[in-house]
XYZ file of N, CA and C in Angstrom:
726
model
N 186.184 281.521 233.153
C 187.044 282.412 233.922
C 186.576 282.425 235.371
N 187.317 282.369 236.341
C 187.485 282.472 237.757
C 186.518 283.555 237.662
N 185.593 283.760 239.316
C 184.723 284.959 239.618
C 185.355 285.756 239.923
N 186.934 285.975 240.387
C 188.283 286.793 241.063
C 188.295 287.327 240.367
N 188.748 286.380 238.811
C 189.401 287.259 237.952
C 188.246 288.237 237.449
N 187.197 288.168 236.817
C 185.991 288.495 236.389
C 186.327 290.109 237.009
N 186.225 290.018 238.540
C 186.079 291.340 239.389
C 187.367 292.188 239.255
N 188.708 291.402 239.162
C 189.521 292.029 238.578
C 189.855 293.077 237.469
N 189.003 292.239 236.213
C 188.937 293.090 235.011
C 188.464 294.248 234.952
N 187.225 294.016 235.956
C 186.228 294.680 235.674
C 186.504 295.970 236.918
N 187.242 295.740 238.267
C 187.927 296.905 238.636
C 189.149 297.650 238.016
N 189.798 296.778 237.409
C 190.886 297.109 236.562
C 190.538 298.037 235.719
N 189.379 297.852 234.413
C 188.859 298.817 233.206
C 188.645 300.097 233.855
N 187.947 299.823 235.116
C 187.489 301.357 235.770
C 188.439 301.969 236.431
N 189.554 301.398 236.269
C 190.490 302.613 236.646
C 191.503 303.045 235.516
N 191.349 302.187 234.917
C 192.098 302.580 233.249
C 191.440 303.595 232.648
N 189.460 303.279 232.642
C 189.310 304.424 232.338
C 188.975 305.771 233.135
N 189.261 305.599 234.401
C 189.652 307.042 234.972
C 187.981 307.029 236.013
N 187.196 305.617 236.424
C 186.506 305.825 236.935
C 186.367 305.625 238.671
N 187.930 305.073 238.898
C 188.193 304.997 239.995
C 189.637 305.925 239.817
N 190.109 306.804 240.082
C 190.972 307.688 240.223
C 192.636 307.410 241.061
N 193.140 307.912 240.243
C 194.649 307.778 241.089
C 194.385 308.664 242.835
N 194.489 307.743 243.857
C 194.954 308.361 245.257
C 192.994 307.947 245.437
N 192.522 307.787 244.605
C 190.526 307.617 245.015
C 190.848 306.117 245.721
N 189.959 306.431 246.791
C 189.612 305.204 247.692
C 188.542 304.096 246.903
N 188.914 302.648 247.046
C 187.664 302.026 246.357
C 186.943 301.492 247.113
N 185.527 301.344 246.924
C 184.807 300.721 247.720
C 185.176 299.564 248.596
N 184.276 299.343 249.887
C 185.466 298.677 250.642
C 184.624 296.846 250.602
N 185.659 296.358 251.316
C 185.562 294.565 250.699
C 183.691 294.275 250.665
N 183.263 294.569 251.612
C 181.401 294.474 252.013
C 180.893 295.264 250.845
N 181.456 296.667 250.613
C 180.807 297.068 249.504
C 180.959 296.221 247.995
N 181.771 295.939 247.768
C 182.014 295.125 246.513
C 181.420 293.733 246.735
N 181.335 293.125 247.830
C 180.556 291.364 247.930
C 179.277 291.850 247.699
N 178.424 292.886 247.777
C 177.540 293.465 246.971
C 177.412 293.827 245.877
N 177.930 294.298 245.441
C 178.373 294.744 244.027
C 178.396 293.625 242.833
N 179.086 292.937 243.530
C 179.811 291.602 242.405
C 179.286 289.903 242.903
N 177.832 290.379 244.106
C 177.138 289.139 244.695
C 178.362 288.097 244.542
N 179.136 287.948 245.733
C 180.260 287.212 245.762
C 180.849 287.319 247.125
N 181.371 286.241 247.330
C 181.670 286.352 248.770
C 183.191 287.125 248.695
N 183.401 287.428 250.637
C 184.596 288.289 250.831
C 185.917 287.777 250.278
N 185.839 286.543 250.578
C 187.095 285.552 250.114
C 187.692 285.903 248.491
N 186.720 285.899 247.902
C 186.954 285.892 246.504
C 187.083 287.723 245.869
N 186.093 288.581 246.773
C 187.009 290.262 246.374
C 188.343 290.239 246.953
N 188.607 289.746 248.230
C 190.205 289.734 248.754
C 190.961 289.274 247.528
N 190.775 288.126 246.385
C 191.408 287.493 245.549
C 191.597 288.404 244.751
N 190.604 289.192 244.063
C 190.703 290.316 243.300
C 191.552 291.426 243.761
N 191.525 291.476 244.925
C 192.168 292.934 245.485
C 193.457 292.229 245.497
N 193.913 291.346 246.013
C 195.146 290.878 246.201
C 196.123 290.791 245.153
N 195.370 290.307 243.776
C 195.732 290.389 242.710
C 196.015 291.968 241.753
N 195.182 292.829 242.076
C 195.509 294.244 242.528
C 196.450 294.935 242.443
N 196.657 294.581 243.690
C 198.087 295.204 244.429
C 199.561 294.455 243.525
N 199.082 293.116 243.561
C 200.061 292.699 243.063
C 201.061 292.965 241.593
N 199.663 293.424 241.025
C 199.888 294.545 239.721
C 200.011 295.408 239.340
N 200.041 296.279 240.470
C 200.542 297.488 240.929
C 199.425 298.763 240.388
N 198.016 298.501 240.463
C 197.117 299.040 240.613
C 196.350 299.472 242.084
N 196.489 298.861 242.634
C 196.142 299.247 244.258
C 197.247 299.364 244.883
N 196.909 299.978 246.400
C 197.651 299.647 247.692
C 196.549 299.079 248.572
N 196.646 298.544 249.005
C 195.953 298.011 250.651
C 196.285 298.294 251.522
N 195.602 299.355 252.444
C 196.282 300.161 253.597
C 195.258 299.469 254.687
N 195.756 299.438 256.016
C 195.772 298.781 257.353
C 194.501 299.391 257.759
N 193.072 298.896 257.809
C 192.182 299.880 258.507
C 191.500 301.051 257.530
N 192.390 300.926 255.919
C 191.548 302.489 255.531
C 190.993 301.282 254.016
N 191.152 299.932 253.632
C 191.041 299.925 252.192
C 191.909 300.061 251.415
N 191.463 300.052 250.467
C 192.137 300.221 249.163
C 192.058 301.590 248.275
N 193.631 301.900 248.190
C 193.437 303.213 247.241
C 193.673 302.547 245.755
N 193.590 303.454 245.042
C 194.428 303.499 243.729
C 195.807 304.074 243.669
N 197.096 303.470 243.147
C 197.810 303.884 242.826
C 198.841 304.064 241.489
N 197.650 303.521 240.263
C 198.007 303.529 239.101
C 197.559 304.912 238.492
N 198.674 305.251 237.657
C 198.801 306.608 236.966
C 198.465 306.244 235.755
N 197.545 307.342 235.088
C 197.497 307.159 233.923
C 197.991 307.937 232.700
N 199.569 307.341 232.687
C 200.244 308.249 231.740
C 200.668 307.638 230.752
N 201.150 308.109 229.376
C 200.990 307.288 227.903
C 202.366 306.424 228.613
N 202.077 305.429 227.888
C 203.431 304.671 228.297
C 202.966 302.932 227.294
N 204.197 302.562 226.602
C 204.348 301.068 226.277
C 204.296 300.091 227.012
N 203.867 298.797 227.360
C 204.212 298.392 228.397
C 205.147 297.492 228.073
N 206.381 297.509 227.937
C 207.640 296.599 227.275
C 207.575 295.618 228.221
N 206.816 295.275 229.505
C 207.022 293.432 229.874
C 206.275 292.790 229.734
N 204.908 293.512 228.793
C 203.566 292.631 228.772
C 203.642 292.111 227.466
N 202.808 291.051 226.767
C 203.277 290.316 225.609
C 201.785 290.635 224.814
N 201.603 292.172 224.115
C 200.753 292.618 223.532
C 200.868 293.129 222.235
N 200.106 293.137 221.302
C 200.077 294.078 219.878
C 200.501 295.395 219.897
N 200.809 295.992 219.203
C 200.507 297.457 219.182
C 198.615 297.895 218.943
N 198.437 296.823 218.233
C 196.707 297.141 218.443
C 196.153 297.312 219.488
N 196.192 296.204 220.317
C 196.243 295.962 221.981
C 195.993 297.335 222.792
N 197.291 297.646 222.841
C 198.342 298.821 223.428
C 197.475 299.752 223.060
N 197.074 300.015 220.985
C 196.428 301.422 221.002
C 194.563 301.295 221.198
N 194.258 300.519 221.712
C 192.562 300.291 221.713
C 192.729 300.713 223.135
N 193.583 300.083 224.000
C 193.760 299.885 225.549
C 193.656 301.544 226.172
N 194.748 301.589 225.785
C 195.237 303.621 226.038
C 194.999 304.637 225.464
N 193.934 304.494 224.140
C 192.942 305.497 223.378
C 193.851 306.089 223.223
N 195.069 305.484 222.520
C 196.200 306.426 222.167
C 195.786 307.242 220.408
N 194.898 306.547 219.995
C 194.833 307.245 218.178
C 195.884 307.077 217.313
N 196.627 305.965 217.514
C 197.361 306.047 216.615
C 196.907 305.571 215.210
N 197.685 305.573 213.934
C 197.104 305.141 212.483
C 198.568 304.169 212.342
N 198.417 303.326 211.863
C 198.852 302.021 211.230
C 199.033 302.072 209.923
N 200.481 301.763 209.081
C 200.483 302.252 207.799
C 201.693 301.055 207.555
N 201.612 300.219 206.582
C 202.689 299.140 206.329
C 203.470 299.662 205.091
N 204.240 299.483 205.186
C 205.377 300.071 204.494
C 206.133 299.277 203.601
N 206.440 298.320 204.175
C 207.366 297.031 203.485
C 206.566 295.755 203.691
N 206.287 294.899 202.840
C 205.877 293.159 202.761
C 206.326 292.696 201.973
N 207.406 291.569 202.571
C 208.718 291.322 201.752
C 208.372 289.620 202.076
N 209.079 288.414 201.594
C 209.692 287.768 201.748
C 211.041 287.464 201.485
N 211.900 287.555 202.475
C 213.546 287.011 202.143
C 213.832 285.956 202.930
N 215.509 285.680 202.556
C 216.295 284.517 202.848
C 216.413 284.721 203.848
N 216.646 283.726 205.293
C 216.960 284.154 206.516
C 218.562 284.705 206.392
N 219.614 284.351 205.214
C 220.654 284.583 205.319
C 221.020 286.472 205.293
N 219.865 287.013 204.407
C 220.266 288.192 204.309
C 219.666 288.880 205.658
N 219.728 288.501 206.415
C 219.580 289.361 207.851
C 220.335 287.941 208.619
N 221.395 288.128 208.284
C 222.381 287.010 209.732
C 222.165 288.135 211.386
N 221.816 288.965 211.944
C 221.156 288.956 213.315
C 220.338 288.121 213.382
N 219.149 288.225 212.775
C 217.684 287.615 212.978
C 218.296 286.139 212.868
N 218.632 286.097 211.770
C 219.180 283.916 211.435
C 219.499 283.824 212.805
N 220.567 284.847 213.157
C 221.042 283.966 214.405
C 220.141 283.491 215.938
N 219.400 284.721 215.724
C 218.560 284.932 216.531
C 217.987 283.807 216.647
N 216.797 283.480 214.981
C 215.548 282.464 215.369
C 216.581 281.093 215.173
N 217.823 281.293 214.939
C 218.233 279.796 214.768
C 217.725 279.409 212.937
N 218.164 280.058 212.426
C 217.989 279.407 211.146
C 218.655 278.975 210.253
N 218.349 278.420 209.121
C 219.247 278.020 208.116
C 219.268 278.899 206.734
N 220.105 278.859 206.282
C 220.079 280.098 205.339
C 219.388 280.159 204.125
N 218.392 279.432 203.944
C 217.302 278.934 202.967
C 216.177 279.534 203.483
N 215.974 279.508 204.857
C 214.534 279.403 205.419
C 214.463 280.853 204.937
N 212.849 280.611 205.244
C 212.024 282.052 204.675
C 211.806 282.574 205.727
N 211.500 284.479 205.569
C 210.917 285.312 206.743
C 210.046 285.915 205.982
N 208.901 286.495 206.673
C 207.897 287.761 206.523
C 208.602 288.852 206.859
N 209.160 289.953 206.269
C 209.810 291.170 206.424
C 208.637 292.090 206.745
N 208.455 293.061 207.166
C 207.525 293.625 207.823
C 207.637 294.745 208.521
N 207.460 295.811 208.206
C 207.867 297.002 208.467
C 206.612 298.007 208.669
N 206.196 298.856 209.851
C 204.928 299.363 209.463
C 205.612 300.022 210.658
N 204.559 301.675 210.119
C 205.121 303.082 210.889
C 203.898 303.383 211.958
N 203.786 303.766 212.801
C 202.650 304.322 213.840
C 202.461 306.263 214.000
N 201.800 306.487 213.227
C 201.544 307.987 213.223
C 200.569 308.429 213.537
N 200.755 309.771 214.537
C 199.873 310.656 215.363
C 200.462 312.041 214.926
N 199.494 312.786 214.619
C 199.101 314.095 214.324
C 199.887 314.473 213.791
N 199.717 313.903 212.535
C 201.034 313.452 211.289
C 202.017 313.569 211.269
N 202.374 312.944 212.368
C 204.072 312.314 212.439
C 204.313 311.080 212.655
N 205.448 310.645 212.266
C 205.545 308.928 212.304
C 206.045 309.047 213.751
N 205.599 308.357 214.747
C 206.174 307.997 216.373
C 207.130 306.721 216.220
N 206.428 306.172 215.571
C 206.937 304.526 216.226
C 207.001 303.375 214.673
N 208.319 303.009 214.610
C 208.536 302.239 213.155
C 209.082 300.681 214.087
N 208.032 299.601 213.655
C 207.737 298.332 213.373
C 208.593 297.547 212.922
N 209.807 296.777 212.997
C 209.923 296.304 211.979
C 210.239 294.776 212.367
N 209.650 294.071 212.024
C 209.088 292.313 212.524
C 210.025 291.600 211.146
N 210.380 290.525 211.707
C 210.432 289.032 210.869
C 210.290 288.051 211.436
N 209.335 287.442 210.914
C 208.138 286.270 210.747
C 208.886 284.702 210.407
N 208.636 283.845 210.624
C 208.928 282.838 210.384
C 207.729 282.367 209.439
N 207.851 282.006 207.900
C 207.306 281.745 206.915
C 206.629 280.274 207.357
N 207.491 280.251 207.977
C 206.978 278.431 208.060
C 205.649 278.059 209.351
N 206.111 279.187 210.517
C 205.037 279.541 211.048
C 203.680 280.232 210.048
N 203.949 281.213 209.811
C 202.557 281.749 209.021
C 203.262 281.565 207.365
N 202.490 280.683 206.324
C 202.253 280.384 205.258
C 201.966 281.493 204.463
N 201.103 282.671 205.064
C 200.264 283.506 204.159
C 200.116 284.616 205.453
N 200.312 285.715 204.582
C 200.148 287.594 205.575
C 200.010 288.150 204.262
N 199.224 289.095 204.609
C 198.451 290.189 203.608
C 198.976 291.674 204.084
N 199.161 292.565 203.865
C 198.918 294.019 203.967
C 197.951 294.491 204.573
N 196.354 293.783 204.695
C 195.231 294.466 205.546
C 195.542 293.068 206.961
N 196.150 292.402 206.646
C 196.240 291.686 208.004
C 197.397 292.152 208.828
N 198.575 292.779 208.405
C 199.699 293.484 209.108
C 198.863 294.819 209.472
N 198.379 295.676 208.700
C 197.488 296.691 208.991
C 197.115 296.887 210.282
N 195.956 296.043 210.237
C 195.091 295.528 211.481
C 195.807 294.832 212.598
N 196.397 293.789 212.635
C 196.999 292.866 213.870
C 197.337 291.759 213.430
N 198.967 291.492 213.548
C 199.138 289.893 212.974
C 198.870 289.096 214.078
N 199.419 289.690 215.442
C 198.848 288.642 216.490
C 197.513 288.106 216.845
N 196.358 289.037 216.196
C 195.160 288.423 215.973
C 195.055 287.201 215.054
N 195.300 288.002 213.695
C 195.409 286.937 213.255
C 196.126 285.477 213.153
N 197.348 285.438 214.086
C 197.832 284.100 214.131
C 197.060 283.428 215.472
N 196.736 284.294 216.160
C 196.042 283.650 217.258
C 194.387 283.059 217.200
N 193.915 283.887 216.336
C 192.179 283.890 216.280
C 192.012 283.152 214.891
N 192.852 283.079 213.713
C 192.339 282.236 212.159
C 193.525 281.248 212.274
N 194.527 281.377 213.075
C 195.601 280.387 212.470
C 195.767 279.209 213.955
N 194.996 279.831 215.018
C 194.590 279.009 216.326
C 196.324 279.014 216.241
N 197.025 279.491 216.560
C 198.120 279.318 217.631
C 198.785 279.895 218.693
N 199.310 279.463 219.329
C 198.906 280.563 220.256
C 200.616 281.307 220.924
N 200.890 282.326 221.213
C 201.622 283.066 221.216
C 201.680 282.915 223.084
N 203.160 282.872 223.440
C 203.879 282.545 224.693
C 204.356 283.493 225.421
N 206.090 283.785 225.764
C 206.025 284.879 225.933
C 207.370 285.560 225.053
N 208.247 286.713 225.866
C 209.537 287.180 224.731
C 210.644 287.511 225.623
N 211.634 287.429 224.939
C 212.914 288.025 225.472
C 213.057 289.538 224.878
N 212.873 290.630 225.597
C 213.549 291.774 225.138
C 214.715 292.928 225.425
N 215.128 293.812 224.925
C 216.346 294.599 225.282
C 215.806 295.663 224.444
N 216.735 296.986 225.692
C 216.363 298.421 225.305
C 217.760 299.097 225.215
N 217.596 299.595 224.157
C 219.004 300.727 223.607
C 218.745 302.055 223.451
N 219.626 303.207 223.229
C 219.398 304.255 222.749
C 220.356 304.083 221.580
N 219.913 304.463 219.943
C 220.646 304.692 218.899
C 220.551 305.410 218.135
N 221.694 306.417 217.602
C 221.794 307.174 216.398
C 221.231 306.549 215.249
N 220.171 307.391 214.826
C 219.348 307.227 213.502
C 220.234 307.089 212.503
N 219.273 305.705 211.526
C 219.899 305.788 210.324
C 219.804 306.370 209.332
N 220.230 305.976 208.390
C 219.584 306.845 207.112
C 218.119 306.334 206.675
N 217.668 305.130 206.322
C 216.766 304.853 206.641
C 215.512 304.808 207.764
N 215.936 305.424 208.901
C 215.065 305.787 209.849
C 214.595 306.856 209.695
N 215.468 307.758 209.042
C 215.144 309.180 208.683
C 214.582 309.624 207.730
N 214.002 308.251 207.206
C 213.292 308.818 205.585
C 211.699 308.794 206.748
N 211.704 307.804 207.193
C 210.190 307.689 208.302
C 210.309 308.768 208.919
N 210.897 308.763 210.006
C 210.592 309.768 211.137
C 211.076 310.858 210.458
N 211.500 311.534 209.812
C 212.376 312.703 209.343
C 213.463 312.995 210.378
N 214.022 314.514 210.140
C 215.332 314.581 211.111
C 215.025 315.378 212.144
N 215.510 314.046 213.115
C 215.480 314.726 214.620
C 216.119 315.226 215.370
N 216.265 315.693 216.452
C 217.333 316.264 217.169
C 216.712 316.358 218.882
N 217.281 315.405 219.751
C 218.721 314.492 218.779
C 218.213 313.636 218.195
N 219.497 312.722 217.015
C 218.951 312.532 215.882
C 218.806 310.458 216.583
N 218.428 310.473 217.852
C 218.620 308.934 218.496
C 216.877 308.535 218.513
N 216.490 307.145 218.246
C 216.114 306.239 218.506
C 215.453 305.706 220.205
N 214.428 305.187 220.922
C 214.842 304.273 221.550
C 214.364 302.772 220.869
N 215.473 301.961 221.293
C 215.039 300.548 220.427
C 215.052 299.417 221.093
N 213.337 299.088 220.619
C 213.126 297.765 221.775
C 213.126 296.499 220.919
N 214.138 295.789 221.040
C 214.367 294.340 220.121
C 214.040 292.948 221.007
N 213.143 292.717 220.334
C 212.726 291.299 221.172
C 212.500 290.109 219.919
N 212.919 288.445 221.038
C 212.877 287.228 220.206
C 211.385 287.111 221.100
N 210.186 286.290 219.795
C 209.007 286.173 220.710
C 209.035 284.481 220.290
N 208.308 283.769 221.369
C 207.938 282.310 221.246
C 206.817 281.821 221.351
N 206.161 281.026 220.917
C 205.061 280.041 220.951
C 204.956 279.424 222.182
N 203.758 278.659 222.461
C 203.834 278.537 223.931
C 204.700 276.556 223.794
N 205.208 276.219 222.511
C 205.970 275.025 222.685
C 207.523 275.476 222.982
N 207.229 277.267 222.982
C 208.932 277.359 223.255
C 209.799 277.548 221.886
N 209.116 277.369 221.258
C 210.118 277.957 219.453
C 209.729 279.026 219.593
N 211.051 279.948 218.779
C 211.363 281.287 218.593
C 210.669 281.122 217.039
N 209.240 282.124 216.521
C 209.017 282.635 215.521
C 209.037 283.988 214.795
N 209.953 284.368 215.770
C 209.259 286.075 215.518
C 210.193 286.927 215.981
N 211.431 287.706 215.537
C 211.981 288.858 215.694
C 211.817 290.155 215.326
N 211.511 291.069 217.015
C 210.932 292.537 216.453
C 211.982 293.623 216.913
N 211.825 294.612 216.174
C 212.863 295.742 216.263
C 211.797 297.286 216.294
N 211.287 297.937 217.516
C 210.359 298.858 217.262
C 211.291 299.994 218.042
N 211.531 300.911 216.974
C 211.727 302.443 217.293
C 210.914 303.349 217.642
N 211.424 304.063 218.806
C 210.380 305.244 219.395
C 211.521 306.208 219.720
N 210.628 307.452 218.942
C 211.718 308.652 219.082
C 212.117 308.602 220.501
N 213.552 309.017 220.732
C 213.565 308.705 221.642
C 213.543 310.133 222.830
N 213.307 311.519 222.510
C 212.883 312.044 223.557
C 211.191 312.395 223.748
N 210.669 310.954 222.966
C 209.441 310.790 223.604
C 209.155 309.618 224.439
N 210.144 308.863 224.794
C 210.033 307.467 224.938
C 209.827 307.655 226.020
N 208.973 306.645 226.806
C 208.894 306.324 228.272
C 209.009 305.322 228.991
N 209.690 304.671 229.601
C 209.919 303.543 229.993
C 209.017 303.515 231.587
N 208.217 302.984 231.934
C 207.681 302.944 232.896
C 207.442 301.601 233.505
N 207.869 300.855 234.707
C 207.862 299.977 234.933
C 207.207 299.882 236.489
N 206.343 298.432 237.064
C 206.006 298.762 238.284
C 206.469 297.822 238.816
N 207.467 297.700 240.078
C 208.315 297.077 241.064
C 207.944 296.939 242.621
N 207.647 295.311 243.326
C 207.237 295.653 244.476
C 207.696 294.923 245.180
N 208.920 295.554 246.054
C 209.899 294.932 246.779
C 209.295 293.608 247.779
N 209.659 292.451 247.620
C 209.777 291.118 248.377
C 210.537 290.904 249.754
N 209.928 291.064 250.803
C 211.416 290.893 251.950
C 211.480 289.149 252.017
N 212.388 288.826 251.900
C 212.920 287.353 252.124
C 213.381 286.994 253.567
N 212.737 286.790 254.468
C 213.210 286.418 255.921
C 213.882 285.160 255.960
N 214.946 285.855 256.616
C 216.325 284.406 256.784
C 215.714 283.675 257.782
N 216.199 282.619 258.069
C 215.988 281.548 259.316
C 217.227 281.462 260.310
């Protein structure tokens, strides 16, 4: 790994975990080429990279503040686990699988259409609930391409399938297409979450790919939806005409 990135992470963690502060000034470029025995060139790389992620600002003459908040939030454009997500944000959630199925790709024609399949091929059905302070928040529900993964267990959905296809099955995961809805609960949503009011959903459905570019993996994850948060960070580009 790059020495940039290295300093990156490692300013990054400390403000995730709250040791450099939202609006807190960070040490300035001389202080950190100390810090991280590294020349200026290469903290500018880090800081630059920063900003670009919408963890800093770089102000004219004063340094660098912080301007990342630390509020619960999914990050729907990053290509992470829910494990990920709950180790990352000391969110506590519990992991509970519900359904481990294999079916026909035909009996879910969305998904067929989705991964492109034929109506023979096999899926991993996969359904698992996310509960905090015993309530279900957030219901899972994945199909797998069989032909991608051969073999899934119950303590391996549990724990992390993206570990495990990435770390025992060495393959490696690319990026996804996703979309956000608001929807009236089903009847089946309501046996998980029980009845809400209002009785809507938010629902994030994404096709995920391998890094050759095949679609293995269609997910459908519900989050009540007047807890949902959509939080996104945007940093306007000026394009100068000629």
């Amino acid at each position: 790994m790059n020495k940039y990135m290295k300093i990156y992470q490692s300013i990054c963690e400390k403000i995730l975990n709250g040791e450099y502060a939202h609006l807190q000034q960070l040490p300035s470029e001389n202080e950190l080429t100390k810090i991280y025995s590294t020349s200026r060139e290469t903290v500018r790389k880090a800081l630059n990279l920063l900003q670009e992620k919408g963890y800093i600002q770089k102000l004219r003459g004063k340094g660098s503040v912080v301007i990342y908040e630390d509020v619960i939030q999914f990050p729907i454009s990053e290509m992470v686990s829910f494990q990920e997500i709950n180790k990352r944000l000391g969110l506590d959630y519990e992991t509970k699988v519900e359904l481990l199925e294999v079916i026909d790709a035909k009996d879910v024609p969305v998904v067929q259409h989705a991964l492109e399949l034929r109506d023979q091929d096999k899926l991993w059905h996969v359904i698992r609930t996310r509960t905090k302070d015993d309530a279900v928040r957030i219901m899972d529900e994945d199909y797998f391409k069989c032909q991608i993964i051969p073999q899934l267990t119950e303590e391996v959905a549990a724990e992390s399938i993206y570990k495990f296809i990435e770390q025992e099955m060495n393959v490696e995961i690319s990026y996804s297409n996703k979309s956000i809805t608001f929807e009236e609960m089903t009847e089946n949503e309501i046996l998980y979450f029980g009845k809400l009011n209002p009785p809507y959903t938010a629902t994030v459905r994404g096709t995920v790919y391998l890094n050759n570019a095949e679609k293995f993996q269609y997910n459908i994850s519900r989050h009540i939806a007047t807890e949902f948060k959509f939080v996104d960070f945007s940093r306007r580009v000026i394009h100068k005409t000629l």
